[in-house]
XYZ file of C-alpha atoms in Angstrom:
324
model
C 138.526 -247.251 0.064
C 139.734 -248.904 -3.039
C 142.670 -249.168 -5.366
C 141.544 -247.291 -8.429
C 142.636 -246.205 -11.861
C 141.345 -242.975 -13.283
C 139.058 -244.862 -15.682
C 135.487 -245.879 -14.808
C 133.207 -248.264 -16.660
C 130.257 -246.272 -18.064
C 127.050 -246.510 -16.068
C 123.511 -245.864 -17.245
C 122.365 -242.288 -17.072
C 120.503 -241.362 -13.930
C 118.767 -238.308 -12.630
C 121.224 -238.044 -9.778
C 124.685 -239.234 -10.746
C 126.006 -237.844 -7.454
C 124.262 -240.641 -5.577
C 124.680 -243.399 -8.170
C 126.993 -246.317 -7.533
C 129.612 -246.774 -10.204
C 131.785 -249.695 -11.224
C 135.433 -248.695 -11.130
C 138.305 -250.176 -13.102
C 141.034 -250.968 -10.596
C 144.740 -251.306 -11.139
C 145.605 -254.748 -9.713
C 149.245 -253.776 -9.207
C 148.675 -250.409 -7.552
C 148.623 -249.058 -4.044
C 147.266 -251.156 -1.179
C 144.665 -249.714 1.168
C 144.568 -250.882 4.780
C 141.945 -250.239 7.443
C 142.684 -250.751 11.140
C 139.930 -250.229 13.681
C 137.402 -251.546 16.154
C 134.102 -252.863 14.742
C 130.830 -251.831 16.336
C 129.601 -254.106 19.092
C 130.205 -254.650 22.775
C 133.500 -256.355 23.503
C 134.774 -255.923 19.956
C 138.515 -256.135 19.427
C 140.703 -254.373 16.897
C 140.883 -255.853 13.430
C 142.681 -255.035 10.195
C 141.654 -255.397 6.554
C 143.321 -254.935 3.181
C 141.628 -254.231 -0.118
C 142.536 -256.777 -2.812
C 142.621 -254.935 -6.136
C 142.474 -258.055 -8.286
C 139.215 -259.308 -6.736
C 137.794 -256.011 -5.491
C 137.321 -257.620 -2.090
C 138.408 -256.888 1.458
C 140.481 -259.515 3.237
C 141.120 -259.905 6.931
C 144.660 -259.598 8.252
C 146.250 -260.715 11.485
C 144.697 -258.948 14.460
C 146.536 -256.073 16.145
C 148.162 -256.895 19.469
C 146.261 -254.162 21.289
C 142.650 -253.061 21.008
C 142.838 -249.337 20.308
C 139.970 -246.972 19.814
C 140.734 -243.511 18.445
C 144.360 -244.315 17.605
C 146.374 -242.471 14.998
C 146.982 -244.681 11.933
C 149.708 -243.919 9.400
C 151.654 -245.741 6.688
C 155.405 -245.301 6.510
C 157.612 -247.471 4.365
C 156.259 -251.015 4.321
C 154.558 -250.639 7.697
C 151.437 -249.260 9.304
C 151.827 -247.503 12.641
C 149.048 -247.432 15.261
C 149.817 -244.624 17.684
C 148.230 -244.157 21.107
C 144.489 -244.631 21.479
C 142.207 -245.913 24.219
C 141.861 -249.574 25.216
C 138.567 -249.202 27.084
C 140.274 -248.599 30.419
C 143.198 -246.263 29.867
C 144.676 -243.938 27.294
C 147.770 -245.422 25.656
C 151.259 -244.213 24.831
C 152.282 -247.426 23.089
C 152.730 -247.933 19.355
C 152.055 -251.092 17.347
C 153.577 -251.619 13.915
C 152.099 -253.805 11.186
C 154.650 -255.307 8.805
C 152.842 -255.882 5.530
C 155.419 -258.245 4.046
C 154.920 -260.792 6.842
C 151.330 -259.951 7.886
C 152.523 -259.547 11.453
C 152.127 -257.024 14.256
C 155.205 -255.953 16.185
C 155.729 -253.966 19.373
C 159.182 -252.729 18.425
C 158.449 -248.990 18.284
C 159.264 -246.658 21.160
C 156.240 -245.180 22.960
C 155.126 -241.607 22.421
C 155.820 -239.061 25.150
C 152.500 -239.489 26.929
C 149.222 -241.410 26.750
C 146.604 -239.946 24.446
C 143.851 -240.764 21.996
C 142.538 -238.781 19.018
C 146.137 -237.984 18.066
C 146.743 -236.781 14.502
C 149.525 -238.494 12.546
C 151.159 -238.281 9.135
C 154.424 -239.138 7.407
C 156.799 -236.553 5.971
C 160.204 -237.159 4.383
C 160.609 -240.581 5.989
C 159.531 -239.487 9.471
C 156.319 -240.112 11.411
C 154.695 -237.019 12.937
C 152.170 -237.031 15.802
C 150.450 -233.944 17.184
C 147.663 -233.029 19.578
C 145.286 -235.517 21.122
C 143.334 -236.019 24.318
C 144.639 -237.646 27.503
C 141.180 -238.081 29.014
C 141.430 -234.879 31.001
C 142.499 -232.179 28.591
C 143.185 -231.411 24.965
C 146.904 -231.393 24.151
C 149.314 -229.295 22.114
C 152.240 -231.727 22.216
C 153.979 -232.546 18.926
C 156.721 -235.071 18.195
C 158.193 -237.139 15.386
C 159.600 -240.635 15.058
C 162.660 -241.547 13.025
C 162.467 -245.266 12.160
C 166.193 -245.328 11.386
C 167.097 -244.114 14.869
C 164.171 -245.816 16.576
C 163.230 -242.858 18.735
C 160.779 -239.985 19.079
C 161.925 -236.363 19.270
C 159.868 -233.562 20.769
C 158.920 -230.642 18.538
C 157.658 -227.192 19.481
C 154.124 -227.405 20.815
C 151.185 -226.599 18.593
C 150.073 -222.982 19.093
C 146.523 -224.323 19.536
C 145.531 -227.262 21.707
C 143.597 -229.657 19.506
C 142.319 -233.216 19.410
C 140.344 -235.017 16.675
C 142.394 -232.942 14.217
C 144.149 -234.107 11.047
C 147.734 -233.882 9.796
C 148.980 -233.927 6.212
C 152.252 -233.195 4.436
C 152.390 -230.775 1.515
C 155.086 -228.630 -0.053
C 157.699 -229.243 2.623
C 155.329 -228.463 5.499
C 153.244 -230.536 7.912
C 149.751 -229.076 8.294
C 147.613 -229.449 11.437
C 144.005 -228.800 10.455
C 140.768 -228.427 12.405
C 139.850 -230.606 15.351
C 138.371 -229.434 18.621
C 139.587 -227.939 21.881
C 137.109 -230.275 23.676
C 134.518 -227.506 23.653
C 134.409 -225.954 20.208
C 135.186 -227.349 16.738
C 138.105 -225.487 15.167
C 138.662 -223.740 11.841
C 142.276 -222.927 12.621
C 145.225 -224.308 10.664
C 148.897 -224.420 11.616
C 151.826 -225.663 9.581
C 155.181 -226.945 10.795
C 158.301 -225.766 8.981
C 161.013 -228.414 9.628
C 164.058 -226.244 8.737
C 162.810 -223.447 10.990
C 161.549 -225.900 13.638
C 158.473 -223.737 14.121
C 154.698 -223.810 13.724
C 153.255 -220.998 11.628
C 149.615 -219.926 11.184
C 147.875 -221.109 8.026
C 144.650 -220.154 6.250
C 141.579 -220.993 8.329
C 139.074 -223.555 7.084
C 135.805 -222.302 5.634
C 133.958 -224.578 8.080
C 134.974 -225.750 11.533
C 135.618 -229.501 11.399
C 136.419 -232.072 14.053
C 137.068 -235.725 13.184
C 137.645 -234.683 9.582
C 139.455 -236.386 6.728
C 142.506 -234.680 5.222
C 144.812 -235.600 2.331
C 147.352 -233.945 0.064
C 146.539 -234.462 -3.600
C 147.704 -232.798 -6.826
C 149.480 -230.007 -4.971
C 146.513 -229.183 -2.746
C 145.126 -230.101 0.644
C 141.628 -231.569 0.591
C 139.531 -231.585 3.779
C 136.231 -233.457 3.880
C 133.534 -234.345 6.354
C 133.896 -234.041 10.085
C 131.466 -232.343 12.439
C 130.741 -228.793 13.484
C 128.486 -229.547 16.447
C 126.192 -228.311 17.830
C 124.944 -227.250 14.384
C 125.442 -230.570 12.595
C 126.752 -233.883 13.944
C 128.365 -234.702 10.588
C 129.210 -232.840 7.393
C 129.203 -233.877 3.748
C 131.025 -230.761 2.543
C 134.624 -230.595 1.364
C 137.120 -227.831 0.723
C 140.596 -227.517 -0.728
C 143.658 -225.379 -0.181
C 146.236 -224.491 -2.794
C 149.014 -223.095 -0.576
C 149.902 -220.335 -3.003
C 146.268 -219.138 -2.965
C 146.333 -218.518 0.804
C 142.667 -219.494 1.139
C 140.432 -222.564 1.135
C 137.820 -222.913 -1.590
C 134.647 -225.045 -1.543
C 134.809 -228.531 -3.038
C 131.962 -230.834 -4.050
C 129.905 -232.401 -1.244
C 130.253 -236.105 -0.604
C 127.326 -238.452 -1.176
C 127.043 -239.043 2.594
C 127.634 -237.042 5.726
C 130.715 -238.503 7.413
C 132.402 -237.751 10.721
C 135.413 -239.824 11.735
C 135.833 -240.966 8.148
C 138.913 -242.365 6.477
C 140.252 -240.253 3.616
C 143.126 -241.463 1.444
C 144.718 -241.138 -1.975
C 144.819 -244.504 -3.723
C 146.307 -244.815 -7.208
C 145.884 -241.076 -7.632
C 142.231 -240.913 -6.564
C 140.732 -239.525 -3.372
C 138.673 -242.099 -1.498
C 136.331 -241.530 1.466
C 135.228 -244.489 3.539
C 133.171 -245.205 6.634
C 132.513 -242.691 9.364
C 129.392 -241.689 11.264
C 126.527 -239.773 9.651
C 124.842 -238.695 12.883
C 122.718 -241.838 13.086
C 124.670 -244.795 11.710
C 128.259 -245.992 11.461
C 128.725 -246.286 7.708
C 130.231 -249.118 5.680
C 129.959 -247.256 2.383
C 132.784 -245.770 0.340
C 132.952 -243.130 -2.375
C 135.576 -241.592 -4.606
C 136.015 -238.135 -6.093
C 135.594 -238.077 -9.865
C 137.986 -235.265 -10.858
C 136.523 -234.761 -14.327
C 132.919 -234.398 -13.202
C 133.977 -232.886 -9.849
C 131.483 -235.044 -7.969
C 131.726 -237.932 -5.534
C 130.556 -241.380 -6.642
C 129.675 -244.341 -4.446
C 131.267 -247.704 -5.214
C 130.922 -250.120 -2.310
C 132.443 -250.307 1.113
C 133.804 -252.111 4.132
C 132.976 -255.543 5.513
C 132.254 -254.091 8.965
C 130.805 -251.057 10.632
C 133.534 -249.436 12.711
C 133.019 -247.103 15.637
C 136.701 -246.189 15.438
C 139.210 -246.771 12.655
C 142.002 -245.321 10.568
C 143.407 -245.910 7.107
C 146.826 -246.192 5.533
C 148.076 -246.663 1.992
C 151.210 -248.624 1.151
C 152.646 -247.641 -2.209
C 153.861 -250.078 -4.842
C 156.847 -249.508 -7.112
C 158.750 -251.475 -9.718
C 161.499 -252.534 -7.318
C 159.280 -254.333 -4.843
C 155.914 -254.307 -3.151
C 156.466 -251.170 -1.084
C 158.527 -248.036 -1.203
C 160.170 -246.395 1.774
């Protein structure tokens, strides 16, 4: 995923622009995209990378303290949070925090309420939300949130549906829990948390069941992409979007590649999809959604293949490198 402006350098005409790589003009002072994960390969340890907008290159960062597969990754303020996961032996309840300003990993965040991997995370109004997951035995409905000012997690009402490999996103004052699996069946169901009411409410169901999907809020809509709906397909290329006032998801353009376990993020106003598994290969490629043409365009990718990773975007502003 890359730091992008809305302008692209023209490329020669091709029969299939959907699959054509495109050079993108990138804002060198825009958002910063971070990837934290475990590269493919036996004995691999967690690593972190940042995309450098000025050179259009990925650069390695200091290594996370803990090797975590299937952790929840989320940006909040000037930090990235790595929540839970699996270290190859046990499921984890610990949280590591990456401080971008000092390129350092800290273990100064309270643990979540119980060990789990495949937990969905997002930020909303200065708080970090975590919901669902898998403790190695069962799929979970637990939900909680972390207040960095108070330094503690607070339990929330449980999700109405047990789900792991789901996705969370914040939109319109709500936190949405979308898709995932109950360990047996991929889910279409959607639930949204209303903070003032302290309650989860049902939301419009996805058009397609998706586990290990990507989810972002963009331009007043939720956008869901990729994932899997096994046993029919190991990975999907389709996308869909939800305008909350419409009360229904509508089809979006398909990505160039099938991607399950992808990273999906909004960087400088553009939706970026990166990595994932296509049913055969762990992908290094990336693509972005061209809003004018309403198609996805390839533009490069990661330095490594990852069998497990997450993404976070730290936002620049005029008062300093990151905003809280």
